[in-house]
């Protein structure tokens, strides 16, 4: 892990609680340390992956993926923050819900989620819904949508859920790392 923690010293995230996955090396470890340097505390997850020697994978990468997360916890502590670690496979059934339960029990309600876990068929997309009638849409809001040059219509929650279900299906298994803007 590099000695450089963060580039933006003016960012203040004091009091925010985080969950960072894949935090034993790479982007996850760097992100957990950077967020801690900006005042967050939280929970980090990791999964030690023991891989056989492969000419396509550097030995240093194989070693990093097999590491625990103690070096990251030390760096977080050195930054004056607190974190707890959980080793777990995010692909395990029911684990995402348990992750948030563990985080809330250890540090409180989560404000920031950073999903850095990769290479196991897990896709990560963000769905940005349009104005959606979840009970708050008034006649004025409907008119604002009609008058807008960028908004198309007021969506129903089921329309947004359809897109999310599609992204979670095998039909969309190649779609990952995107922000899906619904109209």
CSV table of C-alpha atoms in Angstrom, one decimal:
chain,number,residue,atom,x,y,z
A,1,UNK,CA,0.0,0.0,0.0
A,2,UNK,CA,1.3,3.4,-0.9
A,3,UNK,CA,2.2,6.0,1.8
A,4,UNK,CA,0.0,8.5,0.0
A,5,UNK,CA,-3.5,8.5,1.5
A,6,UNK,CA,-5.5,11.2,-0.2
A,7,UNK,CA,-5.3,14.0,-2.7
A,8,UNK,CA,-8.1,16.2,-1.4
A,9,UNK,CA,-7.1,17.4,2.2
A,10,UNK,CA,-10.1,19.8,2.3
A,11,UNK,CA,-12.8,17.0,2.2
A,12,UNK,CA,-14.5,16.6,5.6
A,13,UNK,CA,-16.5,13.4,6.1
A,14,UNK,CA,-16.4,13.6,9.9
A,15,UNK,CA,-19.0,11.4,11.5
A,16,UNK,CA,-19.9,9.5,8.4
A,17,UNK,CA,-20.1,5.8,8.6
A,18,UNK,CA,-18.8,3.6,5.7
A,19,UNK,CA,-18.8,0.1,4.4
A,20,UNK,CA,-15.9,-0.6,2.0
A,21,UNK,CA,-15.8,-4.1,0.4
A,22,UNK,CA,-12.7,-5.7,-1.1
A,23,UNK,CA,-10.6,-3.7,1.4
A,24,UNK,CA,-7.6,-6.0,1.8
A,25,UNK,CA,-5.8,-4.6,-1.3
A,26,UNK,CA,-6.0,-2.3,-4.3
A,27,UNK,CA,-8.8,0.2,-4.7
A,28,UNK,CA,-10.8,-1.0,-1.7
A,29,UNK,CA,-7.8,-0.7,0.7
A,30,UNK,CA,-6.9,2.7,-0.6
A,31,UNK,CA,-10.5,3.9,-0.4
A,32,UNK,CA,-11.0,2.7,3.1
A,33,UNK,CA,-7.8,4.5,4.2
A,34,UNK,CA,-8.6,7.7,2.3
A,35,UNK,CA,-12.1,7.9,3.8
A,36,UNK,CA,-10.7,7.3,7.3
A,37,UNK,CA,-8.2,10.2,6.7
A,38,UNK,CA,-11.3,12.4,6.0
A,39,UNK,CA,-13.0,11.4,9.2
A,40,UNK,CA,-15.1,8.3,8.5
A,41,UNK,CA,-15.3,5.2,10.6
A,42,UNK,CA,-16.9,2.0,9.5
A,43,UNK,CA,-16.7,-1.6,8.4
A,44,UNK,CA,-14.4,-3.1,5.9
A,45,UNK,CA,-14.8,-6.5,4.2
A,46,UNK,CA,-12.4,-8.7,2.4
A,47,UNK,CA,-12.0,-12.2,1.0
A,48,UNK,CA,-8.7,-13.8,1.0
A,49,UNK,CA,-8.3,-15.5,-2.4
A,50,UNK,CA,-5.6,-18.1,-2.7
A,51,UNK,CA,-4.8,-18.5,-6.4
A,52,UNK,CA,-2.4,-21.0,-8.0
A,53,UNK,CA,0.6,-19.6,-9.8
A,54,UNK,CA,-0.4,-18.3,-13.2
A,55,UNK,CA,1.8,-16.6,-15.7
A,56,UNK,CA,-1.0,-14.1,-16.5
A,57,UNK,CA,-1.1,-12.9,-12.9
A,58,UNK,CA,1.8,-11.2,-11.1
A,59,UNK,CA,3.0,-12.9,-7.9
A,60,UNK,CA,2.6,-9.6,-6.1
A,61,UNK,CA,-1.1,-9.4,-7.1
A,62,UNK,CA,-1.7,-13.0,-6.0
A,63,UNK,CA,0.0,-12.2,-2.6
A,64,UNK,CA,-2.2,-9.0,-2.2
A,65,UNK,CA,-5.4,-10.9,-2.9
A,66,UNK,CA,-4.5,-13.6,-0.3
A,67,UNK,CA,-3.7,-11.0,2.4
A,68,UNK,CA,-5.9,-10.3,5.5
A,69,UNK,CA,-6.9,-6.7,6.3
A,70,UNK,CA,-4.8,-6.0,9.4
A,71,UNK,CA,-2.5,-3.6,7.5
A,72,UNK,CA,-5.6,-1.5,6.4
A,73,UNK,CA,-7.0,-1.5,10.0
A,74,UNK,CA,-3.6,-0.2,11.3
A,75,UNK,CA,-3.6,2.6,8.6
A,76,UNK,CA,-7.2,3.5,9.5
A,77,UNK,CA,-6.3,3.6,13.2
A,78,UNK,CA,-3.2,5.8,12.3
A,79,UNK,CA,-5.6,8.2,10.6
A,80,UNK,CA,-7.5,8.5,13.9
A,81,UNK,CA,-10.5,6.5,12.8
A,82,UNK,CA,-12.0,3.3,13.8
A,83,UNK,CA,-13.0,0.3,11.6
A,84,UNK,CA,-14.0,-3.3,12.1
A,85,UNK,CA,-13.3,-6.0,9.6
A,86,UNK,CA,-15.4,-8.9,8.3
A,87,UNK,CA,-14.0,-11.6,6.1
A,88,UNK,CA,-16.8,-12.8,3.9
A,89,UNK,CA,-17.8,-13.8,0.4
A,90,UNK,CA,-20.2,-11.1,-0.9
A,91,UNK,CA,-21.6,-13.7,-3.3
A,92,UNK,CA,-22.8,-15.9,-0.5
A,93,UNK,CA,-26.6,-16.0,-0.2
A,94,UNK,CA,-27.9,-13.5,2.3
A,95,UNK,CA,-24.6,-11.9,3.0
A,96,UNK,CA,-25.4,-8.3,1.8
A,97,UNK,CA,-28.2,-8.0,4.4
A,98,UNK,CA,-25.9,-9.4,7.1
A,99,UNK,CA,-23.2,-7.0,6.1
A,100,UNK,CA,-25.4,-4.0,6.9
A,101,UNK,CA,-26.7,-5.6,10.1
A,102,UNK,CA,-23.1,-6.1,11.2
A,103,UNK,CA,-22.1,-2.6,10.2
A,104,UNK,CA,-25.0,-1.1,12.2
A,105,UNK,CA,-24.3,-3.2,15.2
A,106,UNK,CA,-20.6,-2.3,15.1
A,107,UNK,CA,-20.6,1.4,14.2
A,108,UNK,CA,-24.2,2.6,13.4
A,109,UNK,CA,-26.2,3.3,10.3
A,110,UNK,CA,-24.2,3.3,7.1
A,111,UNK,CA,-23.9,6.6,5.2
A,112,UNK,CA,-21.5,5.5,2.4
A,113,UNK,CA,-21.1,2.2,0.6
A,114,UNK,CA,-18.1,1.5,-1.6
A,115,UNK,CA,-18.3,-1.8,-3.4
A,116,UNK,CA,-14.7,-2.7,-4.5
A,117,UNK,CA,-15.2,-6.4,-4.6
A,118,UNK,CA,-14.6,-7.9,-8.2
A,119,UNK,CA,-13.7,-11.1,-11.0
A,120,UNK,CA,-16.8,-13.5,-9.5
A,121,UNK,CA,-19.8,-12.5,-11.7
A,122,UNK,CA,-20.9,-9.7,-9.4
A,123,UNK,CA,-22.2,-6.8,-11.3
A,124,UNK,CA,-22.6,-3.3,-9.9
A,125,UNK,CA,-24.7,-0.7,-11.5
A,126,UNK,CA,-26.5,2.4,-10.2
A,127,UNK,CA,-30.1,3.1,-11.3
A,128,UNK,CA,-30.9,6.8,-11.3
A,129,UNK,CA,-34.7,6.9,-11.5
A,130,UNK,CA,-36.8,9.7,-12.9
A,131,UNK,CA,-39.5,11.5,-10.9
A,132,UNK,CA,-41.2,8.4,-9.4
A,133,UNK,CA,-44.7,8.5,-7.8
A,134,UNK,CA,-44.0,6.9,-4.5
A,135,UNK,CA,-46.7,8.9,-2.8
A,136,UNK,CA,-45.1,12.3,-2.8
A,137,UNK,CA,-45.9,13.5,-6.3
A,138,UNK,CA,-48.4,16.4,-6.3
A,139,UNK,CA,-50.2,18.0,-9.2
A,140,UNK,CA,-47.6,20.8,-9.2
A,141,UNK,CA,-44.8,18.1,-9.6
A,142,UNK,CA,-46.8,16.4,-12.4
A,143,UNK,CA,-47.1,19.8,-14.2
A,144,UNK,CA,-43.4,20.5,-13.7
A,145,UNK,CA,-42.6,17.2,-15.4
A,146,UNK,CA,-45.0,18.1,-18.3
A,147,UNK,CA,-43.4,21.5,-18.7
A,148,UNK,CA,-39.8,20.2,-18.5
A,149,UNK,CA,-37.7,19.8,-21.6
A,150,UNK,CA,-35.7,17.0,-19.9
A,151,UNK,CA,-38.2,15.0,-18.0
A,152,UNK,CA,-40.4,12.6,-19.9
A,153,UNK,CA,-43.1,11.4,-17.5
A,154,UNK,CA,-43.8,10.5,-13.9
A,155,UNK,CA,-42.7,6.9,-13.5
A,156,UNK,CA,-44.3,4.2,-11.3
A,157,UNK,CA,-42.2,2.3,-8.8
A,158,UNK,CA,-42.9,-0.9,-10.7
A,159,UNK,CA,-41.3,0.6,-13.8
A,160,UNK,CA,-38.1,1.3,-11.9
A,161,UNK,CA,-38.2,-2.2,-10.3
A,162,UNK,CA,-38.5,-3.8,-13.8
A,163,UNK,CA,-35.2,-2.2,-14.8
A,164,UNK,CA,-33.5,-3.2,-11.6
A,165,UNK,CA,-34.8,-6.8,-12.0
A,166,UNK,CA,-33.5,-6.9,-15.6
A,167,UNK,CA,-30.0,-5.6,-14.4
A,168,UNK,CA,-30.0,-8.3,-11.8
A,169,UNK,CA,-30.8,-11.1,-14.3
A,170,UNK,CA,-28.5,-13.2,-16.4
A,171,UNK,CA,-29.7,-11.3,-19.5
A,172,UNK,CA,-27.8,-8.2,-18.2
A,173,UNK,CA,-24.7,-10.1,-16.9
A,174,UNK,CA,-22.4,-8.1,-19.2
A,175,UNK,CA,-23.7,-4.7,-17.9
A,176,UNK,CA,-21.6,-3.5,-15.0
A,177,UNK,CA,-20.1,-0.3,-13.7
A,178,UNK,CA,-22.8,2.0,-15.2
A,179,UNK,CA,-25.1,4.7,-14.1
A,180,UNK,CA,-28.4,3.9,-15.7
A,181,UNK,CA,-30.4,7.1,-16.1
A,182,UNK,CA,-34.1,6.3,-16.5
A,183,UNK,CA,-36.4,8.8,-18.2
